[in-house]
Short mmCIF file of C-alpha atoms in Angstrom, two decimals:
data_model
loop_
_atom_site.label_atom_id
_atom_site.label_comp_id
_atom_site.label_asym_id
_atom_site.label_seq_id
_atom_site.Cartn_x
_atom_site.Cartn_y
_atom_site.Cartn_z
CA MET Z 46 -6.59 13.66 -6.30
CA THR Z 47 -8.82 13.33 -3.50
CA ILE Z 48 -9.25 9.64 -2.25
CA GLN Z 49 -12.70 9.09 -1.02
CA GLU Z 50 -14.39 5.98 0.37
CA SER Z 51 -16.58 4.24 -2.38
CA GLY Z 52 -20.03 6.02 -2.62
CA THR Z 53 -18.86 9.27 -0.64
CA ALA Z 54 -20.39 12.34 -2.54
CA ARG Z 55 -18.15 15.27 -2.63
CA PRO Z 56 -19.73 17.96 -0.46
CA ALA Z 57 -21.09 20.94 -2.28
CA GLY Z 58 -19.34 24.40 -1.97
CA ARG Z 59 -15.89 25.93 -2.66
CA PRO Z 60 -14.21 23.84 -5.52
CA ARG Z 61 -11.07 21.93 -4.34
CA SER Z 62 -7.66 22.63 -5.21
CA GLU Z 63 -5.72 19.64 -6.64
CA LYS Z 64 -2.47 21.57 -6.25
CA ALA Z 65 -3.33 22.35 -2.41
CA GLU Z 66 -4.31 18.54 -1.96
CA LYS Z 67 -1.08 17.46 -3.57
CA ALA Z 68 1.07 19.51 -1.28
CA ILE Z 69 -0.90 18.45 1.75
CA ILE Z 70 -0.50 14.73 0.89
CA GLU Z 71 3.17 15.34 0.17
CA ALA Z 72 3.83 17.24 3.42
CA THR Z 73 2.16 14.45 5.35
CA LEU Z 74 4.35 11.76 3.83
CA ASP Z 75 7.49 14.01 3.98
CA LEU Z 76 7.12 14.58 7.74
CA ILE Z 77 6.72 10.86 8.33
CA GLY Z 78 9.55 10.19 6.17
CA ASP Z 79 11.79 12.52 8.03
CA GLY Z 80 10.94 10.49 11.07
CA MET Z 81 8.12 12.16 12.63
CA GLY Z 82 5.68 9.38 14.03
CA VAL Z 83 1.98 9.30 13.80
CA SER Z 84 1.44 10.50 17.19
CA GLU Z 85 3.74 13.48 16.81
CA LEU Z 86 2.40 14.48 13.31
CA SER Z 87 0.07 17.58 13.72
CA ILE Z 88 -2.22 19.40 11.42
CA GLU Z 89 -0.14 22.54 12.32
CA ALA Z 90 3.05 21.07 10.92
CA ILE Z 91 1.43 19.60 7.92
CA ALA Z 92 -0.17 23.06 7.20
CA SER Z 93 3.09 24.89 7.59
CA LYS Z 94 5.21 22.47 5.39
CA ALA Z 95 2.44 22.49 2.63
CA GLY Z 96 2.12 26.28 2.71
CA VAL Z 97 -1.67 26.25 3.42
CA GLY Z 98 -3.76 27.14 6.42
CA LYS Z 99 -5.32 24.64 8.79
CA THR Z 100 -8.82 25.44 7.54
CA THR Z 101 -7.49 24.20 3.91
CA ILE Z 102 -6.79 20.91 5.31
CA TYR Z 103 -10.08 20.53 7.52
CA ARG Z 104 -12.10 21.53 4.70
CA ARG Z 105 -10.76 18.31 2.92
CA TRP Z 106 -10.16 15.98 5.97
CA SER Z 107 -12.11 15.94 9.07
CA SER Z 108 -9.06 14.38 11.12
CA LYS Z 109 -5.55 13.71 11.05
CA GLU Z 110 -6.39 10.00 10.89
CA ASP Z 111 -8.56 10.57 7.63
CA LEU Z 112 -5.52 12.55 6.08
CA ILE Z 113 -2.75 10.06 7.14
CA VAL Z 114 -4.81 7.02 5.50
CA ASP Z 115 -5.51 8.94 2.42
CA ALA Z 116 -1.62 9.75 2.23
CA LEU Z 117 -0.30 6.22 3.03
CA SER Z 118 -2.77 5.08 0.34
CA THR Z 119 -1.30 7.03 -2.49
CA LEU Z 120 1.90 4.92 -2.00
CA LYS Z 121 0.21 1.77 -3.30
CA ALA Z 122 0.20 1.75 -6.99
CA PRO Z 123 -2.97 0.72 -8.95
CA LEU Z 124 -3.14 -3.00 -9.30
CA PRO Z 125 -1.61 -4.36 -12.41
CA PRO Z 126 -3.73 -5.89 -15.09
CA LEU Z 127 -3.86 -9.48 -15.17
CA THR Z 128 -4.20 -11.49 -18.49
CA GLY Z 129 -5.89 -14.54 -16.88
CA VAL Z 130 -3.65 -16.74 -19.33
CA SER Z 131 -1.15 -18.35 -16.87
CA VAL Z 132 -1.47 -18.38 -13.09
CA ARG Z 133 2.55 -18.03 -13.26
CA ASP Z 134 2.36 -14.77 -15.32
CA ASP Z 135 -0.30 -13.28 -13.02
CA LEU Z 136 1.49 -14.07 -9.82
CA ILE Z 137 4.57 -12.44 -11.32
CA SER Z 138 2.66 -9.32 -12.20
CA LEU Z 139 1.16 -8.96 -8.77
CA LEU Z 140 4.57 -9.46 -6.99
CA ASP Z 141 6.45 -7.23 -9.33
CA ALA Z 142 4.09 -4.49 -8.21
CA MET Z 143 5.08 -5.00 -4.80
CA ARG Z 144 8.75 -4.82 -5.93
CA LYS Z 145 8.24 -1.53 -7.55
CA GLU Z 146 6.51 -0.09 -4.60
CA ALA Z 147 9.23 -1.17 -2.34
CA GLY Z 148 11.89 0.12 -4.77
CA ASN Z 149 11.14 3.70 -3.52
CA ARG Z 150 13.19 4.33 -0.49
CA ARG Z 151 11.20 7.16 0.59
CA ASN Z 152 7.93 5.36 0.31
CA ARG Z 153 9.47 2.46 2.05
CA CYS Z 154 10.68 4.68 5.07
CA VAL Z 155 7.27 6.20 5.40
CA MET Z 156 5.55 2.92 5.50
CA ASN Z 157 7.93 1.30 7.92
CA ILE Z 158 7.61 4.25 10.47
CA ALA Z 159 3.68 4.48 10.12
CA MET Z 160 3.34 0.78 10.66
CA ASN Z 161 5.56 0.81 13.85
CA GLU Z 162 2.65 2.67 15.38
CA ALA Z 163 0.17 0.23 14.28
CA ASP Z 164 -0.80 -0.89 17.78
CA ARG Z 165 -1.47 2.64 19.03
CA TYR Z 166 -3.54 3.57 16.14
CA PRO Z 167 -5.30 0.47 15.42
CA ARG Z 168 -8.52 2.02 13.56
CA LEU Z 169 -6.10 3.81 11.38
CA MET Z 170 -4.28 0.61 10.53
CA GLU Z 171 -7.43 -1.06 9.89
CA ARG Z 172 -8.84 1.41 7.35
CA PHE Z 173 -5.33 1.61 5.61
CA MET Z 174 -5.29 -2.30 5.38
CA LYS Z 175 -8.92 -2.44 4.02
CA ARG Z 176 -8.28 0.34 1.37
CA ALA Z 177 -4.73 -0.43 0.17
CA VAL Z 178 -3.56 -4.03 1.35
CA GLU Z 179 -6.85 -6.19 1.17
CA PRO Z 180 -7.40 -5.58 -2.57
CA ARG Z 181 -3.91 -6.99 -3.25
CA LYS Z 182 -4.40 -9.85 -1.10
CA GLU Z 183 -7.88 -10.56 -2.82
CA ALA Z 184 -6.16 -10.37 -6.28
CA LEU Z 185 -3.49 -13.04 -4.98
CA ARG Z 186 -6.29 -15.29 -3.55
CA SER Z 187 -8.38 -15.24 -6.83
CA VAL Z 188 -5.21 -16.01 -9.03
CA ILE Z 189 -4.45 -18.83 -6.68
CA GLU Z 190 -8.17 -20.13 -6.52
CA ARG Z 191 -8.20 -19.93 -10.38
CA GLY Z 192 -4.97 -21.89 -10.53
CA ILE Z 193 -6.55 -24.74 -8.27
CA ALA Z 194 -9.56 -24.72 -10.42
CA THR Z 195 -7.60 -25.05 -13.60
CA GLY Z 196 -5.25 -27.92 -12.40
CA GLU Z 197 -2.10 -25.42 -12.57
CA LEU Z 198 -1.83 -25.67 -8.66
CA ARG Z 199 -2.35 -28.46 -6.44
CA ALA Z 200 -5.93 -29.13 -5.31
CA ASP Z 201 -4.82 -29.55 -1.67
CA LEU Z 202 -3.42 -26.08 -1.08
CA GLY Z 203 -4.59 -23.71 1.46
CA VAL Z 204 -5.13 -20.52 -0.31
CA ASP Z 205 -4.24 -18.09 2.64
CA MET Z 206 -1.01 -20.21 3.18
CA CYS Z 207 -0.18 -19.64 -0.46
CA VAL Z 208 -0.97 -15.81 -0.13
CA ALA Z 209 1.24 -15.54 2.79
CA VAL Z 210 4.26 -17.85 1.35
CA LEU Z 211 4.18 -15.35 -1.72
CA SER Z 212 3.77 -12.07 -0.16
CA GLY Z 213 5.93 -12.92 2.83
CA ALA Z 214 8.73 -13.83 0.47
CA MET Z 215 8.61 -10.42 -1.10
CA LEU Z 216 8.14 -8.71 2.14
CA TRP Z 217 11.55 -10.40 3.40
CA HIS Z 218 13.37 -9.32 0.34
CA THR Z 219 12.06 -5.68 0.67
CA LYS Z 220 12.67 -5.36 4.51
CA TRP Z 221 15.41 -7.77 5.26
CA GLY Z 222 17.13 -8.56 2.02
CA PRO Z 223 20.52 -7.30 0.94
CA ALA Z 224 20.89 -3.69 0.78
CA GLY Z 225 20.65 -1.97 -2.74
CA ASP Z 226 18.19 -1.95 -5.46
CA LEU Z 227 15.93 -5.12 -5.75
CA PRO Z 228 16.90 -7.26 -8.76
CA SER Z 229 14.34 -6.87 -11.62
CA ASP Z 230 13.81 -10.67 -11.79
CA LEU Z 231 12.90 -10.88 -8.22
CA ALA Z 232 9.11 -11.70 -8.39
CA GLU Z 233 9.92 -14.14 -11.15
CA ARG Z 234 12.43 -16.04 -9.08
CA VAL Z 235 10.08 -15.93 -5.92
CA VAL Z 236 7.05 -17.34 -7.92
CA ASP Z 237 9.19 -20.06 -9.72
CA ALA Z 238 10.55 -21.00 -6.15
CA ALA Z 239 7.08 -21.20 -4.66
CA LEU Z 240 5.56 -23.10 -7.58
CA GLU Z 241 7.95 -26.04 -6.94
CA GLY Z 242 5.87 -26.68 -3.91
CA LEU Z 243 2.64 -25.48 -5.11
CA ALA Z 244 2.13 -27.06 -8.67
CA PRO Z 245 0.87 -30.49 -8.81
#
């Protein structure tokens, strides 16, 4: 379950316990979800909630920041497979993954609390964005660029603006839309509304 930076070799020594790592990750997310901000969160509190010693945590993560980045990254599901057949279908797949992530109330609460401290912990947020958010933005960019190249989308489109329009509409619904479960066809409706202005 350990999440490591690409190309980082696991250090030699005592084998790691996946059960302990999962307990530590879950304890970190639970504490944040219960309202404990990043600045208040301590290795001692995480160890106590996870039922492990502090040394167990420090054997796996060199700092609280490293642990929080890994914990937040687990909230992001893997990118969905894209068919490459239709820009519309691929955009719906990517946005529907956002809908499903946001549908978990506990995860949404954790992300909101963590992001509220982005200004105080810029390096932490920069690392999280690079690991968990940028791959999703790049996937959207690549689908839009493909759509421009195939003629499915207008040739004069600004790719970054298209990414902002699509992801921004989903974020609005997940953060400020009507209370309750997000409709299962939300991604399809957002994409179809956007394509009215993006298509040739």
